[in-house]
PDB file of C-alpha atoms in Angstrom:
ATOM      1  CA  MET J   1      80.632 123.014  86.106  1.00  0.00           C
ATOM      2  CA  ASP J   2      79.698 119.337  86.249  1.00  0.00           C
ATOM      3  CA  MET J   3      80.236 117.612  89.563  1.00  0.00           C
ATOM      4  CA  ASN J   4      83.085 115.111  89.606  1.00  0.00           C
ATOM      5  CA  ALA J   5      82.180 111.532  90.429  1.00  0.00           C
ATOM      6  CA  ILE J   6      85.179 111.291  92.791  1.00  0.00           C
ATOM      7  CA  GLU J   7      87.174 114.034  94.506  1.00  0.00           C
ATOM      8  CA  VAL J   8      90.256 113.179  96.575  1.00  0.00           C
ATOM      9  CA  ASN J   9      92.018 116.038  98.374  1.00  0.00           C
ATOM     10  CA  GLY J  10      95.224 115.500 100.337  1.00  0.00           C
ATOM     11  CA  ILE J  11      94.377 112.004 101.582  1.00  0.00           C
ATOM     12  CA  SER J  12      96.981 110.351 103.833  1.00  0.00           C
ATOM     13  CA  LYS J  13      96.880 107.023 105.645  1.00  0.00           C
ATOM     14  CA  THR J  14      99.513 105.340 107.812  1.00  0.00           C
ATOM     15  CA  TYR J  15      99.610 101.859 109.306  1.00  0.00           C
ATOM     16  CA  LYS J  16     101.954 102.177 112.308  1.00  0.00           C
ATOM     17  CA  SER J  17     105.265 103.030 110.602  1.00  0.00           C
ATOM     18  CA  VAL J  18     104.110 102.271 107.048  1.00  0.00           C
ATOM     19  CA  VAL J  19     102.889 105.202 104.952  1.00  0.00           C
ATOM     20  CA  ALA J  20     100.223 103.710 102.695  1.00  0.00           C
ATOM     21  CA  LEU J  21      99.051 107.023 101.185  1.00  0.00           C
ATOM     22  CA  ASN J  22     100.922 110.302 101.244  1.00  0.00           C
ATOM     23  CA  ASN J  23      98.915 113.458 100.449  1.00  0.00           C
ATOM     24  CA  VAL J  24      97.094 111.965  97.459  1.00  0.00           C
ATOM     25  CA  SER J  25      94.841 114.209  95.359  1.00  0.00           C
ATOM     26  CA  PHE J  26      92.966 113.592  92.105  1.00  0.00           C
ATOM     27  CA  SER J  27      89.486 113.701  90.600  1.00  0.00           C
ATOM     28  CA  VAL J  28      87.418 111.433  88.389  1.00  0.00           C
ATOM     29  CA  GLY J  29      84.843 113.032  86.102  1.00  0.00           C
ATOM     30  CA  GLU J  30      81.324 111.744  85.596  1.00  0.00           C
ATOM     31  CA  GLY J  31      81.367 108.912  83.071  1.00  0.00           C
ATOM     32  CA  GLU J  32      85.156 108.712  83.114  1.00  0.00           C
ATOM     33  CA  LEU J  33      87.210 105.507  83.193  1.00  0.00           C
ATOM     34  CA  PHE J  34      90.150 106.429  85.421  1.00  0.00           C
ATOM     35  CA  GLY J  35      93.046 104.048  86.088  1.00  0.00           C
ATOM     36  CA  LEU J  36      95.383 103.754  89.066  1.00  0.00           C
ATOM     37  CA  ILE J  37      98.504 102.131  87.650  1.00  0.00           C
ATOM     38  CA  GLY J  38     101.233 100.874  89.924  1.00  0.00           C
ATOM     39  CA  PRO J  39     102.934  97.891  91.557  1.00  0.00           C
ATOM     40  CA  ASP J  40     101.957  96.080  94.746  1.00  0.00           C
ATOM     41  CA  GLY J  41     102.475  98.344  97.736  1.00  0.00           C
ATOM     42  CA  ALA J  42     101.637 101.524  95.828  1.00  0.00           C
ATOM     43  CA  GLY J  43      98.617 102.220  98.071  1.00  0.00           C
ATOM     44  CA  LYS J  44      95.899 101.376  95.554  1.00  0.00           C
ATOM     45  CA  THR J  45      93.895  99.003  97.769  1.00  0.00           C
ATOM     46  CA  THR J  46      94.051 101.358 100.753  1.00  0.00           C
ATOM     47  CA  LEU J  47      92.687 104.144  98.573  1.00  0.00           C
ATOM     48  CA  PHE J  48      89.825 101.944  97.387  1.00  0.00           C
ATOM     49  CA  ARG J  49      88.929 101.008 100.955  1.00  0.00           C
ATOM     50  CA  LEU J  50      88.887 104.671 101.940  1.00  0.00           C
ATOM     51  CA  LEU J  51      86.637 105.612  99.025  1.00  0.00           C
ATOM     52  CA  ALA J  52      84.353 102.647  99.712  1.00  0.00           C
ATOM     53  CA  THR J  53      84.036 103.902 103.353  1.00  0.00           C
ATOM     54  CA  LEU J  54      85.699 100.804 104.807  1.00  0.00           C
ATOM     55  CA  LEU J  55      88.521 102.941 106.254  1.00  0.00           C
ATOM     56  CA  THR J  56      88.855 106.549 107.385  1.00  0.00           C
ATOM     57  CA  PRO J  57      91.829 108.727 106.395  1.00  0.00           C
ATOM     58  CA  ASP J  58      94.337 110.157 108.846  1.00  0.00           C
ATOM     59  CA  SER J  59      94.073 113.471 107.018  1.00  0.00           C
ATOM     60  CA  GLY J  60      92.472 114.924 103.906  1.00  0.00           C
ATOM     61  CA  THR J  61      88.968 114.551 102.488  1.00  0.00           C
ATOM     62  CA  ALA J  62      87.242 112.652  99.715  1.00  0.00           C
ATOM     63  CA  THR J  63      83.802 112.690  98.129  1.00  0.00           C
ATOM     64  CA  VAL J  64      82.050 110.090  95.969  1.00  0.00           C
ATOM     65  CA  ASN J  65      79.040 111.191  93.936  1.00  0.00           C
ATOM     66  CA  GLY J  66      79.044 114.381  96.017  1.00  0.00           C
ATOM     67  CA  PHE J  67      78.953 112.570  99.378  1.00  0.00           C
ATOM     68  CA  ASP J  68      81.694 112.839 102.006  1.00  0.00           C
ATOM     69  CA  THR J  69      83.327 109.461 102.646  1.00  0.00           C
ATOM     70  CA  VAL J  70      83.263 109.965 106.429  1.00  0.00           C
ATOM     71  CA  LYS J  71      80.048 111.890 107.094  1.00  0.00           C
ATOM     72  CA  ASP J  72      77.886 110.350 104.366  1.00  0.00           C
ATOM     73  CA  TYR J  73      79.153 106.769 104.303  1.00  0.00           C
ATOM     74  CA  LYS J  74      75.641 105.261 104.187  1.00  0.00           C
ATOM     75  CA  SER J  75      74.717 107.294 101.103  1.00  0.00           C
ATOM     76  CA  ILE J  76      77.936 106.259  99.367  1.00  0.00           C
ATOM     77  CA  ARG J  77      77.345 102.562 100.022  1.00  0.00           C
ATOM     78  CA  ASN J  78      73.991 102.815  98.255  1.00  0.00           C
ATOM     79  CA  CYS J  79      75.353 104.391  95.078  1.00  0.00           C
ATOM     80  CA  VAL J  80      78.651 102.592  94.465  1.00  0.00           C
ATOM     81  CA  GLY J  81      79.677  99.132  93.356  1.00  0.00           C
ATOM     82  CA  TYR J  82      82.883  97.670  94.765  1.00  0.00           C
ATOM     83  CA  MET J  83      84.836  94.754  93.345  1.00  0.00           C
ATOM     84  CA  PRO J  84      87.795  94.025  95.664  1.00  0.00           C
ATOM     85  CA  GLY J  85      91.004  92.479  94.420  1.00  0.00           C
ATOM     86  CA  LYS J  86      90.380  89.175  96.185  1.00  0.00           C
ATOM     87  CA  PHE J  87      87.375  87.105  95.120  1.00  0.00           C
ATOM     88  CA  SER J  88      84.954  87.748  97.973  1.00  0.00           C
ATOM     89  CA  LEU J  89      81.659  86.186  96.898  1.00  0.00           C
ATOM     90  CA  TYR J  90      80.150  83.150  98.591  1.00  0.00           C
ATOM     91  CA  PRO J  91      81.880  80.036  97.151  1.00  0.00           C
ATOM     92  CA  ASP J  92      79.155  77.664  98.404  1.00  0.00           C
ATOM     93  CA  LEU J  93      76.370  79.611  96.672  1.00  0.00           C
ATOM     94  CA  THR J  94      75.665  79.134  92.991  1.00  0.00           C
ATOM     95  CA  VAL J  95      76.182  81.845  90.379  1.00  0.00           C
ATOM     96  CA  GLU J  96      72.481  82.685  90.394  1.00  0.00           C
ATOM     97  CA  GLU J  97      72.227  82.632  94.203  1.00  0.00           C
ATOM     98  CA  ASN J  98      75.139  85.060  94.573  1.00  0.00           C
ATOM     99  CA  VAL J  99      73.596  87.570  92.167  1.00  0.00           C
ATOM    100  CA  GLU J 100      70.162  87.260  93.787  1.00  0.00           C
ATOM    101  CA  PHE J 101      71.675  87.671  97.248  1.00  0.00           C
ATOM    102  CA  PHE J 102      73.459  90.918  96.366  1.00  0.00           C
ATOM    103  CA  ALA J 103      70.349  92.187  94.594  1.00  0.00           C
ATOM    104  CA  ALA J 104      68.318  91.533  97.760  1.00  0.00           C
ATOM    105  CA  LEU J 105      70.806  93.494  99.861  1.00  0.00           C
ATOM    106  CA  PHE J 106      69.929  96.594  97.835  1.00  0.00           C
ATOM    107  CA  GLY J 107      66.213  95.880  97.650  1.00  0.00           C
ATOM    108  CA  VAL J 108      66.148  95.001  93.949  1.00  0.00           C
ATOM    109  CA  THR J 109      65.780  91.816  91.938  1.00  0.00           C
ATOM    110  CA  LEU J 110      67.809  90.161  89.211  1.00  0.00           C
ATOM    111  CA  ALA J 111      64.902  90.486  86.797  1.00  0.00           C
ATOM    112  CA  GLU J 112      64.438  94.176  87.606  1.00  0.00           C
ATOM    113  CA  ASN J 113      68.010  95.181  86.735  1.00  0.00           C
ATOM    114  CA  TYR J 114      68.837  92.426  84.281  1.00  0.00           C
ATOM    115  CA  ASP J 115      69.255  94.872  81.387  1.00  0.00           C
ATOM    116  CA  LEU J 116      72.430  96.400  82.875  1.00  0.00           C
ATOM    117  CA  ILE J 117      74.238  93.146  83.583  1.00  0.00           C
ATOM    118  CA  ALA J 118      72.822  91.171  80.634  1.00  0.00           C
ATOM    119  CA  PRO J 119      75.912  91.486  78.355  1.00  0.00           C
ATOM    120  CA  ILE J 120      78.038  90.061  81.180  1.00  0.00           C
ATOM    121  CA  TYR J 121      75.592  87.692  82.864  1.00  0.00           C
ATOM    122  CA  THR J 122      74.644  85.926  79.638  1.00  0.00           C
ATOM    123  CA  GLN J 123      78.260  84.694  79.422  1.00  0.00           C
ATOM    124  CA  ILE J 124      77.993  82.890  82.763  1.00  0.00           C
ATOM    125  CA  GLU J 125      74.244  82.153  82.781  1.00  0.00           C
ATOM    126  CA  PRO J 126      74.740  78.656  81.303  1.00  0.00           C
ATOM    127  CA  PHE J 127      76.581  77.867  84.560  1.00  0.00           C
ATOM    128  CA  LYS J 128      74.117  79.577  86.915  1.00  0.00           C
ATOM    129  CA  ARG J 129      73.640  76.365  88.911  1.00  0.00           C
ATOM    130  CA  ARG J 130      77.373  75.957  89.463  1.00  0.00           C
ATOM    131  CA  LYS J 131      78.843  76.970  92.812  1.00  0.00           C
ATOM    132  CA  ALA J 132      80.953  80.122  92.635  1.00  0.00           C
ATOM    133  CA  GLY J 133      83.947  78.401  94.172  1.00  0.00           C
ATOM    134  CA  LYS J 134      84.081  75.995  91.211  1.00  0.00           C
ATOM    135  CA  LEU J 135      84.292  78.717  88.543  1.00  0.00           C
ATOM    136  CA  SER J 136      87.410  79.561  86.541  1.00  0.00           C
ATOM    137  CA  GLY J 137      89.239  82.798  87.238  1.00  0.00           C
ATOM    138  CA  GLY J 138      87.660  84.623  84.305  1.00  0.00           C
ATOM    139  CA  MET J 139      84.146  83.460  85.210  1.00  0.00           C
ATOM    140  CA  LYS J 140      84.622  84.468  88.864  1.00  0.00           C
ATOM    141  CA  GLN J 141      85.632  87.898  87.610  1.00  0.00           C
ATOM    142  CA  LYS J 142      82.464  88.247  85.529  1.00  0.00           C
ATOM    143  CA  LEU J 143      80.275  87.049  88.406  1.00  0.00           C
ATOM    144  CA  ALA J 144      81.871  89.552  90.774  1.00  0.00           C
ATOM    145  CA  LEU J 145      81.241  92.344  88.275  1.00  0.00           C
ATOM    146  CA  CYS J 146      77.586  91.322  87.956  1.00  0.00           C
ATOM    147  CA  CYS J 147      77.187  91.429  91.746  1.00  0.00           C
ATOM    148  CA  ALA J 148      78.831  94.865  91.899  1.00  0.00           C
ATOM    149  CA  LEU J 149      76.461  96.173  89.189  1.00  0.00           C
ATOM    150  CA  ILE J 150      73.161  94.567  90.155  1.00  0.00           C
ATOM    151  CA  HIS J 151      71.884  97.672  92.011  1.00  0.00           C
ATOM    152  CA  LYS J 152      72.829 100.040  89.134  1.00  0.00           C
ATOM    153  CA  PRO J 153      75.571 102.017  90.888  1.00  0.00           C
ATOM    154  CA  LYS J 154      76.625 105.441  89.645  1.00  0.00           C
ATOM    155  CA  VAL J 155      80.282 104.844  90.547  1.00  0.00           C
ATOM    156  CA  LEU J 156      82.183 101.569  90.225  1.00  0.00           C
ATOM    157  CA  PHE J 157      85.366 100.680  92.125  1.00  0.00           C
ATOM    158  CA  LEU J 158      87.443  97.851  90.639  1.00  0.00           C
ATOM    159  CA  ASP J 159      90.584  96.916  92.572  1.00  0.00           C
ATOM    160  CA  GLU J 160      92.937  94.925  90.319  1.00  0.00           C
ATOM    161  CA  PRO J 161      90.042  93.073  88.654  1.00  0.00           C
ATOM    162  CA  THR J 162      92.211  91.279  86.081  1.00  0.00           C
ATOM    163  CA  THR J 163      94.982  90.008  88.349  1.00  0.00           C
ATOM    164  CA  GLY J 164      95.494  86.270  88.006  1.00  0.00           C
ATOM    165  CA  VAL J 165      93.348  85.720  84.911  1.00  0.00           C
ATOM    166  CA  ASP J 166      94.445  84.796  81.398  1.00  0.00           C
ATOM    167  CA  ALA J 167      95.157  87.336  78.667  1.00  0.00           C
ATOM    168  CA  VAL J 168      91.921  86.628  76.761  1.00  0.00           C
ATOM    169  CA  SER J 169      89.790  87.111  79.896  1.00  0.00           C
ATOM    170  CA  ARG J 170      91.664  90.322  80.672  1.00  0.00           C
ATOM    171  CA  SER J 171      90.882  91.716  77.232  1.00  0.00           C
ATOM    172  CA  GLU J 172      87.231  90.664  77.469  1.00  0.00           C
ATOM    173  CA  PHE J 173      86.921  92.314  80.858  1.00  0.00           C
ATOM    174  CA  TRP J 174      88.211  95.652  79.576  1.00  0.00           C
ATOM    175  CA  ASP J 175      85.787  95.426  76.661  1.00  0.00           C
ATOM    176  CA  MET J 176      82.990  95.087  79.233  1.00  0.00           C
ATOM    177  CA  LEU J 177      84.262  98.162  81.106  1.00  0.00           C
ATOM    178  CA  SER J 178      84.244 100.169  77.873  1.00  0.00           C
ATOM    179  CA  GLU J 179      80.602  99.215  77.377  1.00  0.00           C
ATOM    180  CA  LEU J 180      79.736 100.252  80.949  1.00  0.00           C
ATOM    181  CA  LYS J 181      81.451 103.592  80.330  1.00  0.00           C
ATOM    182  CA  ARG J 182      79.181 104.157  77.339  1.00  0.00           C
ATOM    183  CA  LYS J 183      76.250 103.684  79.712  1.00  0.00           C
ATOM    184  CA  GLY J 184      77.491 106.583  81.835  1.00  0.00           C
ATOM    185  CA  ILE J 185      78.970 104.706  84.808  1.00  0.00           C
ATOM    186  CA  SER J 186      82.007 106.397  86.348  1.00  0.00           C
ATOM    187  CA  MET J 187      84.808 103.944  87.092  1.00  0.00           C
ATOM    188  CA  LEU J 188      87.997 103.878  89.130  1.00  0.00           C
ATOM    189  CA  VAL J 189      90.114 100.856  88.193  1.00  0.00           C
ATOM    190  CA  SER J 190      93.480  99.779  89.566  1.00  0.00           C
ATOM    191  CA  THR J 191      95.930  97.433  87.894  1.00  0.00           C
ATOM    192  CA  PRO J 192      99.604  96.467  88.119  1.00  0.00           C
ATOM    193  CA  TYR J 193      99.582  95.733  84.359  1.00  0.00           C
ATOM    194  CA  MET J 194     101.009  98.725  82.526  1.00  0.00           C
ATOM    195  CA  ASP J 195      99.625  97.541  79.172  1.00  0.00           C
ATOM    196  CA  GLU J 196      96.071  98.051  80.458  1.00  0.00           C
ATOM    197  CA  ALA J 197      96.672 101.778  80.925  1.00  0.00           C
ATOM    198  CA  SER J 198      95.800 102.493  77.293  1.00  0.00           C
ATOM    199  CA  ARG J 199      92.205 101.344  77.959  1.00  0.00           C
ATOM    200  CA  CYS J 200      91.634 104.235  80.395  1.00  0.00           C
ATOM    201  CA  ASP J 201      90.624 107.838  79.672  1.00  0.00           C
ATOM    202  CA  ARG J 202      93.184 109.080  82.162  1.00  0.00           C
ATOM    203  CA  ILE J 203      95.629 107.356  84.472  1.00  0.00           C
ATOM    204  CA  ALA J 204      97.531 108.099  87.653  1.00  0.00           C
ATOM    205  CA  LEU J 205     100.920 106.419  87.929  1.00  0.00           C
ATOM    206  CA  CYS J 206     101.366 105.461  91.587  1.00  0.00           C
ATOM    207  CA  ASN J 207     104.297 104.289  93.678  1.00  0.00           C
ATOM    208  CA  ALA J 208     104.998 103.985  97.405  1.00  0.00           C
ATOM    209  CA  GLY J 209     101.795 105.755  98.448  1.00  0.00           C
ATOM    210  CA  SER J 210     102.183 108.751  96.139  1.00  0.00           C
ATOM    211  CA  ILE J 211     100.914 109.779  92.719  1.00  0.00           C
ATOM    212  CA  LEU J 212     103.775 110.420  90.311  1.00  0.00           C
ATOM    213  CA  CYS J 213     101.695 111.997  87.549  1.00  0.00           C
ATOM    214  CA  ILE J 214      98.197 112.162  86.077  1.00  0.00           C
ATOM    215  CA  ASP J 215      97.345 112.440  82.391  1.00  0.00           C
ATOM    216  CA  ASN J 216      95.920 110.466  79.505  1.00  0.00           C
ATOM    217  CA  PRO J 217      98.193 107.605  78.382  1.00  0.00           C
ATOM    218  CA  GLN J 218      99.264 109.106  75.059  1.00  0.00           C
ATOM    219  CA  ASN J 219     100.236 112.417  76.637  1.00  0.00           C
ATOM    220  CA  LEU J 220     102.393 110.599  79.173  1.00  0.00           C
ATOM    221  CA  ILE J 221     104.196 108.684  76.454  1.00  0.00           C
ATOM    222  CA  SER J 222     104.721 111.842  74.396  1.00  0.00           C
ATOM    223  CA  LYS J 223     106.552 113.449  77.323  1.00  0.00           C
ATOM    224  CA  PHE J 224     109.191 110.716  77.122  1.00  0.00           C
ATOM    225  CA  ASP J 225     111.303 112.602  74.610  1.00  0.00           C
ATOM    226  CA  THR J 226     114.653 110.950  75.412  1.00  0.00           C
ATOM    227  CA  PRO J 227     115.902 108.351  72.892  1.00  0.00           C
ATOM    228  CA  LEU J 228     115.150 104.826  74.084  1.00  0.00           C
ATOM    229  CA  TYR J 229     116.851 101.647  72.855  1.00  0.00           C
ATOM    230  CA  ALA J 230     116.326  97.911  73.182  1.00  0.00           C
ATOM    231  CA  VAL J 231     119.503  95.847  73.480  1.00  0.00           C
ATOM    232  CA  ALA J 232     120.130  92.106  73.623  1.00  0.00           C
ATOM    233  CA  ALA J 233     123.065  89.677  73.532  1.00  0.00           C
ATOM    234  CA  ASP J 234     123.838  86.023  74.175  1.00  0.00           C
ATOM    235  CA  ASN J 235     124.443  86.651  77.903  1.00  0.00           C
ATOM    236  CA  MET J 236     121.701  88.986  79.123  1.00  0.00           C
ATOM    237  CA  TYR J 237     122.857  89.128  82.752  1.00  0.00           C
ATOM    238  CA  ALA J 238     126.407  90.084  81.795  1.00  0.00           C
ATOM    239  CA  LEU J 239     124.955  92.601  79.348  1.00  0.00           C
ATOM    240  CA  LEU J 240     122.853  94.213  82.091  1.00  0.00           C
ATOM    241  CA  LYS J 241     125.796  94.560  84.489  1.00  0.00           C
ATOM    242  CA  LEU J 242     128.121  95.915  81.828  1.00  0.00           C
ATOM    243  CA  VAL J 243     125.737  98.454  80.296  1.00  0.00           C
ATOM    244  CA  ARG J 244     124.904  99.852  83.743  1.00  0.00           C
ATOM    245  CA  THR J 245     128.586 100.780  84.206  1.00  0.00           C
ATOM    246  CA  MET J 246     128.743 102.811  80.996  1.00  0.00           C
ATOM    247  CA  PRO J 247     128.945 106.588  81.632  1.00  0.00           C
ATOM    248  CA  CYS J 248     126.671 107.353  78.667  1.00  0.00           C
ATOM    249  CA  VAL J 249     123.764 105.285  80.062  1.00  0.00           C
ATOM    250  CA  ASP J 250     121.388 106.749  82.645  1.00  0.00           C
ATOM    251  CA  GLU J 251     119.293 103.612  83.106  1.00  0.00           C
ATOM    252  CA  CYS J 252     119.219  99.999  81.938  1.00  0.00           C
ATOM    253  CA  TYR J 253     116.517  97.544  83.003  1.00  0.00           C
ATOM    254  CA  PRO J 254     115.165  94.154  81.853  1.00  0.00           C
ATOM    255  CA  PHE J 255     112.123  94.302  79.587  1.00  0.00           C
ATOM    256  CA  GLY J 256     110.980  90.944  78.190  1.00  0.00           C
ATOM    257  CA  GLU J 257     113.535  89.558  75.747  1.00  0.00           C
ATOM    258  CA  TYR J 258     115.521  92.800  75.778  1.00  0.00           C
ATOM    259  CA  HIS J 259     116.998  95.332  78.132  1.00  0.00           C
ATOM    260  CA  HIS J 260     115.898  98.943  77.681  1.00  0.00           C
ATOM    261  CA  ILE J 261     118.444 101.735  77.945  1.00  0.00           C
ATOM    262  CA  PHE J 262     118.166 105.513  77.833  1.00  0.00           C
ATOM    263  CA  SER J 263     120.321 108.556  78.463  1.00  0.00           C
ATOM    264  CA  LYS J 264     119.705 112.294  78.554  1.00  0.00           C
ATOM    265  CA  THR J 265     122.988 112.881  76.744  1.00  0.00           C
ATOM    266  CA  GLY J 266     122.174 110.422  73.964  1.00  0.00           C
ATOM    267  CA  ILE J 267     123.221 106.879  73.094  1.00  0.00           C
ATOM    268  CA  ASP J 268     126.107 106.027  70.758  1.00  0.00           C
ATOM    269  CA  CYS J 269     125.082 102.599  69.472  1.00  0.00           C
ATOM    270  CA  ASN J 270     128.457 101.915  67.845  1.00  0.00           C
ATOM    271  CA  THR J 271     130.327 102.604  71.081  1.00  0.00           C
ATOM    272  CA  ILE J 272     127.980 100.380  73.077  1.00  0.00           C
ATOM    273  CA  ARG J 273     128.244  97.565  70.515  1.00  0.00           C
ATOM    274  CA  GLU J 274     132.040  97.815  70.466  1.00  0.00           C
ATOM    275  CA  THR J 275     132.246  97.779  74.270  1.00  0.00           C
ATOM    276  CA  LEU J 276     130.023  94.715  74.482  1.00  0.00           C
ATOM    277  CA  GLU J 277     132.039  92.853  71.831  1.00  0.00           C
ATOM    278  CA  ASN J 278     135.316  93.723  73.567  1.00  0.00           C
ATOM    279  CA  ASN J 279     133.919  92.144  76.723  1.00  0.00           C
ATOM    280  CA  GLY J 280     133.127  88.853  75.032  1.00  0.00           C
ATOM    281  CA  LEU J 281     129.424  89.272  74.268  1.00  0.00           C
ATOM    282  CA  HIS J 282     128.010  87.989  70.977  1.00  0.00           C
ATOM    283  CA  ASN J 283     124.793  88.127  68.915  1.00  0.00           C
ATOM    284  CA  ILE J 284     124.356  91.760  69.889  1.00  0.00           C
ATOM    285  CA  GLU J 285     121.169  93.589  68.909  1.00  0.00           C
ATOM    286  CA  ILE J 286     120.562  97.273  69.565  1.00  0.00           C
ATOM    287  CA  GLN J 287     117.715  99.293  68.064  1.00  0.00           C
ATOM    288  CA  PRO J 288     115.691 102.452  68.788  1.00  0.00           C
ATOM    289  CA  ILE J 289     112.175 101.877  70.145  1.00  0.00           C
ATOM    290  CA  THR J 290     109.114 103.856  71.212  1.00  0.00           C
ATOM    291  CA  ALA J 291     108.486 104.226  74.936  1.00  0.00           C
ATOM    292  CA  SER J 292     105.612 102.438  76.662  1.00  0.00           C
ATOM    293  CA  ILE J 293     103.752 103.367  79.840  1.00  0.00           C
ATOM    294  CA  GLU J 294     106.075 101.026  81.735  1.00  0.00           C
ATOM    295  CA  ASP J 295     109.111 102.938  80.436  1.00  0.00           C
ATOM    296  CA  VAL J 296     107.491 106.190  81.569  1.00  0.00           C
ATOM    297  CA  PHE J 297     106.811 104.693  84.999  1.00  0.00           C
ATOM    298  CA  ILE J 298     110.407 103.505  85.434  1.00  0.00           C
ATOM    299  CA  ALA J 299     111.753 106.890  84.357  1.00  0.00           C
ATOM    300  CA  LEU J 300     109.513 108.668  86.861  1.00  0.00           C
ATOM    301  CA  THR J 301     110.405 106.365  89.747  1.00  0.00           C
ATOM    302  CA  GLN J 302     114.087 106.855  88.949  1.00  0.00           C
ATOM    303  CA  LYS J 303     113.451 110.595  88.437  1.00  0.00           C
ATOM    304  CA  LYS J 304     115.180 110.471  85.083  1.00  0.00           C
ATOM    305  CA  THR J 305     114.310 111.911  81.647  1.00  0.00           C
ATOM    306  CA  ILE J 306     110.876 113.285  82.630  1.00  0.00           C
ATOM    307  CA  ASP J 307     110.273 116.489  84.553  1.00  0.00           C
ATOM    308  CA  TYR J 308     106.545 116.163  85.096  1.00  0.00           C
ATOM    309  CA  GLU J 309     104.194 117.838  87.567  1.00  0.00           C
ATOM    310  CA  PRO J 310     100.959 115.972  88.405  1.00  0.00           C
ATOM    311  CA  ASP J 311      97.905 117.441  86.675  1.00  0.00           C
ATOM    312  CA  ASN J 312      94.768 116.968  88.754  1.00  0.00           C
ATOM    313  CA  THR J 313      92.449 118.706  86.313  1.00  0.00           C
ATOM    314  CA  ARG J 314      90.163 117.098  83.776  1.00  0.00           C
TER     315      ARG J 314
END
């Protein structure tokens, strides 16, 4: 059996009275792009710091590229690339100086490993004399990725790499990750953006320090077999309060220009429309829709519609 790039077994971590991670277990296969999907406070950054050997767990074990994160921390630091959520390069150094500095830390040169970062570096190379602190969000992101890759790591950790950048830069960044995957680099990526889940081979939905489920995105969506509807009216706040009082509705939550509603016992659209009209709401829209990863996540956190056991296998 092939060795997994990352193995996490029963990891827990507490900060005083705050449980950051609670008995977390999962694995990432070699060459796999694995996503940790969840909101702020889900424990994603703590997990990254543990795997990058910056923290030690209270209990449980983890290995990266076959090395124990506690006993073999020096070996892990030589074979992984880590891109933290906050831009952490040197703002007073230029683009080129930052890349050369990180290359020197690992005893390599920019020229020596240029082939790996070339598709990314060529996009920022015209600005190589510009100080890193003066770059746009998307360019900072690409520079940070170059610095994390310059020593040709076998495993790449990316903690919310697209937070705070525009939609075009987000899409470009995921295209770059897909290309790195084709080159055989194993990646663990976290994001609070549910729409990015579809770019991963498998995902773990996380909340409050625990993993709710693990599977590939399409399988997760297929398990949402309860009818889901989008509803709108002229007064969305009144609509939300009213629909939540209806006995036939298990959950109603805002979702862009609509509210999403679902129920295990089924939705009677005519009854809902009539109730809304009788309460003075107008311009009512109600239509069946297909669930998204975000709908799956909400259902799991509310423990409604999906009875799903985490699957830690590949």
